Tab-separated table of C-alpha atoms and ligand atoms in Angstrom:
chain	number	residue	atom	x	y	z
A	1	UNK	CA	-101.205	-10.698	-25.571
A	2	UNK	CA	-104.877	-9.922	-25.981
A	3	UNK	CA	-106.854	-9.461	-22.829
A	4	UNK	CA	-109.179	-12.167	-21.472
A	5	UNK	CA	-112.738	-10.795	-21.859
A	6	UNK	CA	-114.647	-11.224	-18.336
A	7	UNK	CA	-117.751	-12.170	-20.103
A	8	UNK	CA	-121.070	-11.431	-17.648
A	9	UNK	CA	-123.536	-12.200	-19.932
A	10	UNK	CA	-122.175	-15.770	-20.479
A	11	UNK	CA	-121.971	-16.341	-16.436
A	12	UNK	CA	-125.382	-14.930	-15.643
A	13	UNK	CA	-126.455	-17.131	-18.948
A	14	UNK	CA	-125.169	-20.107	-17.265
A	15	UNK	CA	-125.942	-19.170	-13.606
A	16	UNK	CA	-129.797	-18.968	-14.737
A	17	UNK	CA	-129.809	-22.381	-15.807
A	18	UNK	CA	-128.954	-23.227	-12.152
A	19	UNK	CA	-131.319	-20.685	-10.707
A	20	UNK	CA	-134.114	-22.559	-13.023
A	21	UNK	CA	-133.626	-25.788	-10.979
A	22	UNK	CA	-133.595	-24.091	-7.312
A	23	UNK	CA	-136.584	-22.197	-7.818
A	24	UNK	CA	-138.515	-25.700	-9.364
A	25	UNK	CA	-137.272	-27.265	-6.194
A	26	UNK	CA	-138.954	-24.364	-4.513
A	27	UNK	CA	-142.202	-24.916	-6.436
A	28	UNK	CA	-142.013	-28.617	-5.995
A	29	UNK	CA	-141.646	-28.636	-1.988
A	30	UNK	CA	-144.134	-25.536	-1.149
A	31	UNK	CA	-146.425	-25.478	-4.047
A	32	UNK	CA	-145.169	-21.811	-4.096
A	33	UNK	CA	-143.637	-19.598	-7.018
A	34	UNK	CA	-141.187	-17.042	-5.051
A	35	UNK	CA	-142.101	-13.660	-5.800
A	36	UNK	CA	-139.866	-10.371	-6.138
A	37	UNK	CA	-141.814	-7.217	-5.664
A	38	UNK	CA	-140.225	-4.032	-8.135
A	39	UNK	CA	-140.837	-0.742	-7.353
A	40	UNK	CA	-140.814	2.137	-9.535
A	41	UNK	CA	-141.476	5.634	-8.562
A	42	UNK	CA	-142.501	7.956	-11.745
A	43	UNK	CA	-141.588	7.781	-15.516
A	44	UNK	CA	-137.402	7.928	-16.246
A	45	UNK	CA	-136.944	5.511	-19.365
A	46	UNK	CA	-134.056	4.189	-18.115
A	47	UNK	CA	-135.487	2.940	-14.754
A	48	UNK	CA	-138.289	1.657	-16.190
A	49	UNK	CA	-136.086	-0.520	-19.089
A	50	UNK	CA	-133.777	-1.933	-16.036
A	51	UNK	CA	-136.881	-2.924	-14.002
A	52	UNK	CA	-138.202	-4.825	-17.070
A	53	UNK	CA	-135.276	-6.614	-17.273
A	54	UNK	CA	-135.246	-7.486	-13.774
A	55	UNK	CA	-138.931	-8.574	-14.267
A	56	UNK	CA	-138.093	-10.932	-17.884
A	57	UNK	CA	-135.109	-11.884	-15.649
A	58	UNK	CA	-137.257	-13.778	-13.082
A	59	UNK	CA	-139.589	-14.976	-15.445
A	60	UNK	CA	-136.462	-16.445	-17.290
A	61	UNK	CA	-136.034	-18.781	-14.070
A	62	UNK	CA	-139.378	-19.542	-13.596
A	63	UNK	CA	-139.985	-17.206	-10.476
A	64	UNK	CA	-142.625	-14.359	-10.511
A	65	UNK	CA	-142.302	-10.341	-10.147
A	66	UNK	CA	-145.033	-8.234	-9.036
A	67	UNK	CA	-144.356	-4.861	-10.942
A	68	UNK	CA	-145.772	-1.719	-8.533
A	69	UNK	CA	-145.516	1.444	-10.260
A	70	UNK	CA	-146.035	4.686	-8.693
A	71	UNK	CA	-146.567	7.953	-9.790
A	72	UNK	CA	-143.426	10.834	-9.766
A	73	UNK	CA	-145.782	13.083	-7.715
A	74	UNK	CA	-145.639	9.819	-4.506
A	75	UNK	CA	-144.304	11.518	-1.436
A	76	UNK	CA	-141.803	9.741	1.222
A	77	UNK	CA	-144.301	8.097	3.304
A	78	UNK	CA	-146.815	6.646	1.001
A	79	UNK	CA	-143.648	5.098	-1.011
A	80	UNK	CA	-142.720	4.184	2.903
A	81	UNK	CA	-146.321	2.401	3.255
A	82	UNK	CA	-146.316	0.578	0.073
A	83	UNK	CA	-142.770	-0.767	1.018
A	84	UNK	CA	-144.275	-1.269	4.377
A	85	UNK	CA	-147.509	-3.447	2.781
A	86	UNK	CA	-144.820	-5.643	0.873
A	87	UNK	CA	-142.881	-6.144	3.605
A	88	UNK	CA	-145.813	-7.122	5.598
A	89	UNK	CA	-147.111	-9.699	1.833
A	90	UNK	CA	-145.510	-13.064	2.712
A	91	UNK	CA	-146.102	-13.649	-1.036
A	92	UNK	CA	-143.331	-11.648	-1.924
A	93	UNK	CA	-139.288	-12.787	-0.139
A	94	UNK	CA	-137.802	-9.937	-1.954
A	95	UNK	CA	-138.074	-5.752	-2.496
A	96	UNK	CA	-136.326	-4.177	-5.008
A	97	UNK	CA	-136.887	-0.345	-4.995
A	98	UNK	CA	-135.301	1.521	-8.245
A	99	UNK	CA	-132.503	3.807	-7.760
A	100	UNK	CA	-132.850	6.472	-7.849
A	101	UNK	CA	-136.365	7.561	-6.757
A	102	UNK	CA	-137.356	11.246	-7.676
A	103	UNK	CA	-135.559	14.436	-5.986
A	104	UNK	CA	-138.142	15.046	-3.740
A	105	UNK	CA	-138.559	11.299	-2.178
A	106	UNK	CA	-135.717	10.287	0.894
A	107	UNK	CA	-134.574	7.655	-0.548
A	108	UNK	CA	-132.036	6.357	2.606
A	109	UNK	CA	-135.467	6.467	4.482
A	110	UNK	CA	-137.039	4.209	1.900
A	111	UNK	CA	-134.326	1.772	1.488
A	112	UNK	CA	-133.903	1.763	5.098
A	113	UNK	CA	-137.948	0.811	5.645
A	114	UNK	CA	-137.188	-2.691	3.540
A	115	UNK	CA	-137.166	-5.269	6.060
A	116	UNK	CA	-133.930	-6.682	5.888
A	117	UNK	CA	-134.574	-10.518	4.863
A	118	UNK	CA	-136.370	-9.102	1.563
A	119	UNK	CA	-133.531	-6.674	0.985
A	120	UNK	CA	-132.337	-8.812	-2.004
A	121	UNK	CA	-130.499	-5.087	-3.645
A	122	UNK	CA	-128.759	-4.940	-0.547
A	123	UNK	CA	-129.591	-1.058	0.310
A	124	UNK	CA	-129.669	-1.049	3.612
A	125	UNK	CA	-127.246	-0.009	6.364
A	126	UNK	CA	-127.977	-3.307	8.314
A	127	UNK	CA	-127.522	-5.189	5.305
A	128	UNK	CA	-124.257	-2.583	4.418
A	129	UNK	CA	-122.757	-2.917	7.970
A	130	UNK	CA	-122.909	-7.279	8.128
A	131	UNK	CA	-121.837	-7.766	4.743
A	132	UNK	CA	-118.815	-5.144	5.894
A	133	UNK	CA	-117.914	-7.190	8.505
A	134	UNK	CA	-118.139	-10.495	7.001
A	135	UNK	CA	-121.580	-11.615	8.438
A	136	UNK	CA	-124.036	-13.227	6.545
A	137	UNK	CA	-126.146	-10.182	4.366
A	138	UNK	CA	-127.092	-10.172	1.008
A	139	UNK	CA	-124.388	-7.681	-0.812
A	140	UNK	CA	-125.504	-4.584	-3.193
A	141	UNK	CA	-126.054	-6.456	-6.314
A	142	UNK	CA	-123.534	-4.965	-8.527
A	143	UNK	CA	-120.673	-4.662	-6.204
A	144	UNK	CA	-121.346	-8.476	-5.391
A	145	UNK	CA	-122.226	-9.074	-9.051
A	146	UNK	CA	-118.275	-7.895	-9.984
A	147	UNK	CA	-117.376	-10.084	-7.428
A	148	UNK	CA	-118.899	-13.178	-9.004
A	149	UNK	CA	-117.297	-12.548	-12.116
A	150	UNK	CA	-113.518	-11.758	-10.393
A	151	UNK	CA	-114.196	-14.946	-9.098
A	152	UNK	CA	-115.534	-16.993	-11.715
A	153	UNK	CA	-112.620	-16.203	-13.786
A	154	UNK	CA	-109.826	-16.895	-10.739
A	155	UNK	CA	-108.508	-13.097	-10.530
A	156	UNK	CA	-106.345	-13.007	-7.496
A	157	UNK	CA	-107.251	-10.424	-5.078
A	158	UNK	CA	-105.096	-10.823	-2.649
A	159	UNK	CA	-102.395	-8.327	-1.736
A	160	UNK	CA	-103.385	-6.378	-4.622
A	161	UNK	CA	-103.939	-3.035	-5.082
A	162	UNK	CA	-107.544	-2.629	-6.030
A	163	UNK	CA	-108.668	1.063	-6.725
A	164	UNK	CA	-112.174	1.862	-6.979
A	165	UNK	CA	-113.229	4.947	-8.355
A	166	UNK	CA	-116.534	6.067	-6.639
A	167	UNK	CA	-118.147	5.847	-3.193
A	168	UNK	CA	-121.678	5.660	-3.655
A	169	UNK	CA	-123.508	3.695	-1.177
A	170	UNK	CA	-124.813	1.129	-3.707
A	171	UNK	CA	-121.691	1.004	-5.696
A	172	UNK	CA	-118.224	2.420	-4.842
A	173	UNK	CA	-118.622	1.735	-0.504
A	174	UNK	CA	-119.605	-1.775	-1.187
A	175	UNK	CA	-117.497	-2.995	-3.717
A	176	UNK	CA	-114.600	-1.277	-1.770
A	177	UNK	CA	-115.674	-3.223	1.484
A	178	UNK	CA	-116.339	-6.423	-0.762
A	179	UNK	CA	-112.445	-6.202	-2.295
A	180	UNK	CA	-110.784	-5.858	1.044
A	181	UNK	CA	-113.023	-8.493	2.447
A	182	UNK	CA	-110.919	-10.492	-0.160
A	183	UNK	CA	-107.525	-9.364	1.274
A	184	UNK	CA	-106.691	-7.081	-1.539
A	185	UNK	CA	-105.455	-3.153	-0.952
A	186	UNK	CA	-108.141	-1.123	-1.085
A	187	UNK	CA	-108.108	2.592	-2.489
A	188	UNK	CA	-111.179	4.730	-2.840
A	189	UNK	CA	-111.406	7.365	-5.149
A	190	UNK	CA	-114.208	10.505	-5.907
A	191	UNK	CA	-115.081	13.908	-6.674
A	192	UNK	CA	-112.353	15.429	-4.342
A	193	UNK	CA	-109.783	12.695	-4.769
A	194	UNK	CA	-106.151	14.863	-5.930
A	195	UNK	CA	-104.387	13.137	-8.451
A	196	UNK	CA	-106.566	10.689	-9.719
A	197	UNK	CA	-104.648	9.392	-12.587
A	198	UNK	CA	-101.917	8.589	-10.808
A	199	UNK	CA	-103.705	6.418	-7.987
A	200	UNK	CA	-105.288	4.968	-10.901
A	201	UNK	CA	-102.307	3.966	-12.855
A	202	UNK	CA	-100.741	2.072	-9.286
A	203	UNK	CA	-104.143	0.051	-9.759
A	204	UNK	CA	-103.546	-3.936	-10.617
A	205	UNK	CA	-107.747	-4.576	-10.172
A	206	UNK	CA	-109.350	-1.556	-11.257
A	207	UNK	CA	-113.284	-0.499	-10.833
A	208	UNK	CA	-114.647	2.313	-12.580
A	209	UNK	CA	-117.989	3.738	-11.088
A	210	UNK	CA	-118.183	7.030	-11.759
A	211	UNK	CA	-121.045	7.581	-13.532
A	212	UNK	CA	-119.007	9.592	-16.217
A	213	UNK	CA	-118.868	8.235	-19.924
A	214	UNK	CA	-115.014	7.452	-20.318
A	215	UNK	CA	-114.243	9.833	-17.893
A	216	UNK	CA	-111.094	7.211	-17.046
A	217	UNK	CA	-108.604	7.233	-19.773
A	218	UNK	CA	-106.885	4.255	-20.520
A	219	UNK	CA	-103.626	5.847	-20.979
A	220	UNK	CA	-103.697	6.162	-17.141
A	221	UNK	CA	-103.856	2.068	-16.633
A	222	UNK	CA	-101.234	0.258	-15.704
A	223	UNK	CA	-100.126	-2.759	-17.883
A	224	UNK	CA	-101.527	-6.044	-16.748
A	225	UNK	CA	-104.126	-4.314	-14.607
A	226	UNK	CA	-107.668	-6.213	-14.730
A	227	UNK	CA	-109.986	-3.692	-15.162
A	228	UNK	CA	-113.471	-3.815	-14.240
A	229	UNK	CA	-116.139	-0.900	-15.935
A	230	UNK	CA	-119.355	-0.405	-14.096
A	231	UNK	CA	-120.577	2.084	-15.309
A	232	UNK	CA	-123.171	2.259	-18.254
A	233	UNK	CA	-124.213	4.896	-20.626
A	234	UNK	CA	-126.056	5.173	-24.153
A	235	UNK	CA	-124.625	3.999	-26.881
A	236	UNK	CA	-123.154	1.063	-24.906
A	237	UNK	CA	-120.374	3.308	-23.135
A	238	UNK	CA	-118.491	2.666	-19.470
A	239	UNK	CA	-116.834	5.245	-17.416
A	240	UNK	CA	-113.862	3.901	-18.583
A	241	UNK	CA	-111.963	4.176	-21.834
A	242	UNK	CA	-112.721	1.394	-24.004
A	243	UNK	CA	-110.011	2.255	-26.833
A	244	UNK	CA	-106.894	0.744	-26.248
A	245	UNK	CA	-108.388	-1.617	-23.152
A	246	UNK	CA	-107.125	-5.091	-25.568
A	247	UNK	CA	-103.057	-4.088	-25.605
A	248	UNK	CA	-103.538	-2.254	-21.933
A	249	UNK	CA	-105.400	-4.675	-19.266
A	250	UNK	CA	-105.170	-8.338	-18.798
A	251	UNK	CA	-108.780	-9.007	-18.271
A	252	UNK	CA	-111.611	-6.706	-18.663
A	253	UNK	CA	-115.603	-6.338	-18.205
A	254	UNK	CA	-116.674	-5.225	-21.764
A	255	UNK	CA	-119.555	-3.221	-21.745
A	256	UNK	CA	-122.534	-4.125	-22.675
A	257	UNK	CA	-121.944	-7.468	-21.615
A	258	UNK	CA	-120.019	-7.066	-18.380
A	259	UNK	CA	-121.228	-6.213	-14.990
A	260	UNK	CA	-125.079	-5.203	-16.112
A	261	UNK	CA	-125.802	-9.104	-16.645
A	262	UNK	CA	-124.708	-10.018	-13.372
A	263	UNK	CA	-126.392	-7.346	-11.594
A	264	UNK	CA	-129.656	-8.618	-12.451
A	265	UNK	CA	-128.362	-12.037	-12.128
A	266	UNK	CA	-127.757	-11.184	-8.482
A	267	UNK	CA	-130.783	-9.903	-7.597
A	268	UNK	CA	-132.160	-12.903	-9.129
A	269	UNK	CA	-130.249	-15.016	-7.128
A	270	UNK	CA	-130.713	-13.517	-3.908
A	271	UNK	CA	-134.238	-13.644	-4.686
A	272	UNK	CA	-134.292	-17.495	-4.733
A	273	UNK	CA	-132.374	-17.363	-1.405
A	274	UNK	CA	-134.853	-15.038	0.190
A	275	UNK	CA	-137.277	-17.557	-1.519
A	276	UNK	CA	-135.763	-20.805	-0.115
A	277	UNK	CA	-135.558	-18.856	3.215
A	278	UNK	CA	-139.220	-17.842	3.664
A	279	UNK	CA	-140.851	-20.578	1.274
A	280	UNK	CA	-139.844	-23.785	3.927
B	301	NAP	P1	-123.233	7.999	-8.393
B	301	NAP	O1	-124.131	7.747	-7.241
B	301	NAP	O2	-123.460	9.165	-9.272
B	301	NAP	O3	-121.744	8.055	-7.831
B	301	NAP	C1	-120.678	8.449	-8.645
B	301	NAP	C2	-119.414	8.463	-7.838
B	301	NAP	O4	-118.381	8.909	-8.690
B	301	NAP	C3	-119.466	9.406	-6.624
B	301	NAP	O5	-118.914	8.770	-5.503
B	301	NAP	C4	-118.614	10.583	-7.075
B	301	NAP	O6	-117.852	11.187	-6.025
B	301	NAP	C5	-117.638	9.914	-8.031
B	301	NAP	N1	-117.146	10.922	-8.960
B	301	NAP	C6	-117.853	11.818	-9.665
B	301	NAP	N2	-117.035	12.616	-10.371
B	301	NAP	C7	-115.765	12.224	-10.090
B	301	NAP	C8	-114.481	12.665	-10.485
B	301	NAP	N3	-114.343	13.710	-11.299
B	301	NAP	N4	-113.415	12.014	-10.017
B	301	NAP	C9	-113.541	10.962	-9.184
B	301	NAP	N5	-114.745	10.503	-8.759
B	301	NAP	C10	-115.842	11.128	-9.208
B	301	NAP	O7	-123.201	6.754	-9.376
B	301	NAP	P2	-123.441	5.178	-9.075
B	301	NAP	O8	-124.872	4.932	-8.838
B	301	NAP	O9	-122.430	4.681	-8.117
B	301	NAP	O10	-123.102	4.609	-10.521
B	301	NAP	C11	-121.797	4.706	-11.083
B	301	NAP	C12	-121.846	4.139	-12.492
B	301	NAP	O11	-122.259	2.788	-12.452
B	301	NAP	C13	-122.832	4.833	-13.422
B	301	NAP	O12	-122.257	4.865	-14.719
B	301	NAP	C14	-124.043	3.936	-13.421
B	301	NAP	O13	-124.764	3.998	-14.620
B	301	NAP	C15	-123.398	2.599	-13.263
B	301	NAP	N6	-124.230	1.575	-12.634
B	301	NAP	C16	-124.340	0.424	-13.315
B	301	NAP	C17	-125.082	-0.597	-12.788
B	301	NAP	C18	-125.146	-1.868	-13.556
B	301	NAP	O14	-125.995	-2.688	-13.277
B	301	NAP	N7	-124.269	-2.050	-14.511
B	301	NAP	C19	-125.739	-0.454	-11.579
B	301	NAP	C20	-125.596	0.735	-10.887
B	301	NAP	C21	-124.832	1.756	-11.436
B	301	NAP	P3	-118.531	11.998	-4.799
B	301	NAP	O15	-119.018	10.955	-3.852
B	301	NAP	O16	-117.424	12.805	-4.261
B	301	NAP	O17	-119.645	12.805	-5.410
């Protein structure tokens, strides 16, 4: 049997249209367009391309993003008082900073300087540590972005074996923390893991974040597994295997297509939260 296709694009398509109306109802109530503040720090293409989605992405719903761009050369603590000036800007409910930021800059000290209610991304360890215990915190947007879509499409979680390959604080830690929030069996998986292809073939919901194109084979997955690819490289490639993904897994993030949509669509929506939280 072929495998279902957890289409992204299509959700976040279809989750925008009901973003549209909560951010009119916004508008309507306050007289107020909410406002997501984007912050790049120097020139890498790729940054810049994702934070112009993010941008077209709020304009798509009708809300407003104030682009800041800052120069490669911008040490830790003026990035730390322009974060601190938009935190202070009750125009803008929510920060995104652009991962990464330059060598040079500390980024944890940067993320951790975004007051929490305008942490849409979910970077911080405040916002890390609730959403890890269950409270009320907005999630890192593409760990909770893969969990929109597991749920969307009804994948059971529960008492499965979910192996997620990578532990990188907006990626791997979260989404690990997200899964077993949902009662499945959580494995984590990096750089010093031993034997990674055979935790990965014990996998039934699998989550590549690596960072590495293809670097898992599909050989390695087990039958029926519903495989999840986060990662994204040129030329439209995952960190997973796409060859042989159809006959293997029973539901799988195709990339383009998959997870990037709802990452953005995410942020989005958390936006509009932090919008309807501040805009009353
Ligand atoms: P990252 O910070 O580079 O983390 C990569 C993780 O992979 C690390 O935890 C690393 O382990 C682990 N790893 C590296 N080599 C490994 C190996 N040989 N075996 C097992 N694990 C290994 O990357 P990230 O920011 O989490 O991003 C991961 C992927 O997701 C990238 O492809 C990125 O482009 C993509 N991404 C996509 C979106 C989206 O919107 N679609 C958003 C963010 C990221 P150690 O901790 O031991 O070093």
């Amino acid at each position: 049997m072929q495998a279902l296709i957890l289409d992204g694009k299509k959700l976040a398509k279809e989750n925008e249209e009901l973003l549209k109306v909560r951010v009119n109802a916004i508008k309507e109530r306050t007289g107020k367009t909410p406002i997501l503040a984007t912050i790049l720090v120097g020139d890498d293409p790729a940054s810049a391309t994702y934070v112009k989605m993010k941008g077209n992405a709020c304009a798509r719903v009708g809300m407003e993003s104030m682009p800041v761009h800052l120069s490669k050369q911008t040490t830790t603590s003026e990035l730390l008082a322009k974060i601190e000036e938009l935190n202070e800007n009750p125009n803008v409910q929510g920060i995104l900073l652009q991962h990464p930021v330059p060598h040079h800059i500390n980024e944890r000290a940067a993320f951790e300087s975004i007051e929490r209610r305008k942490d849409v991304d979910g970077v911080t360890c405040l916002g890390f540590g609730l959403m890890a215990m269950g409270e009320k915190a907005y999630g890192s947007a593409t760990p909770a972005g893969i969990m929109a879509i597991l749920k969307h499409y009804k994948i059971q979680l529960e008492g499965k074996h979910a192996v997620v390959v990578g532990r990188s604080a907006i990626l791997g830690k979260p989404m690990a923390m997200m899964l077993l929030n949902a009662n499945a069996t959580v494995t984590i998986c990096h750089s010093k893991t031993e034997d990674l292809e055979k935790i990965v073939s014990e996998a039934d919901i699998l989550v590549g974040a690596v960072g590495k194109p293809e670097f898992i084979k599909a050989s390695w997955i087990k039958k029926g597994a519903v495989v999840v690819d986060a990662g994204y490289h040129p030329g439209g490639v995952g960190d997973i295997e796409k060859a042989g993904l159809d006959e293997i897994a029973s539901a799988y993030t195709p990339v383009p297509g998959g997870v990037g949509p709802m990452t953005i669509n995410t942020l989005i929506s958390n936006s509009v939260e932090s919008g309807e939280n501040f805009l009353k």
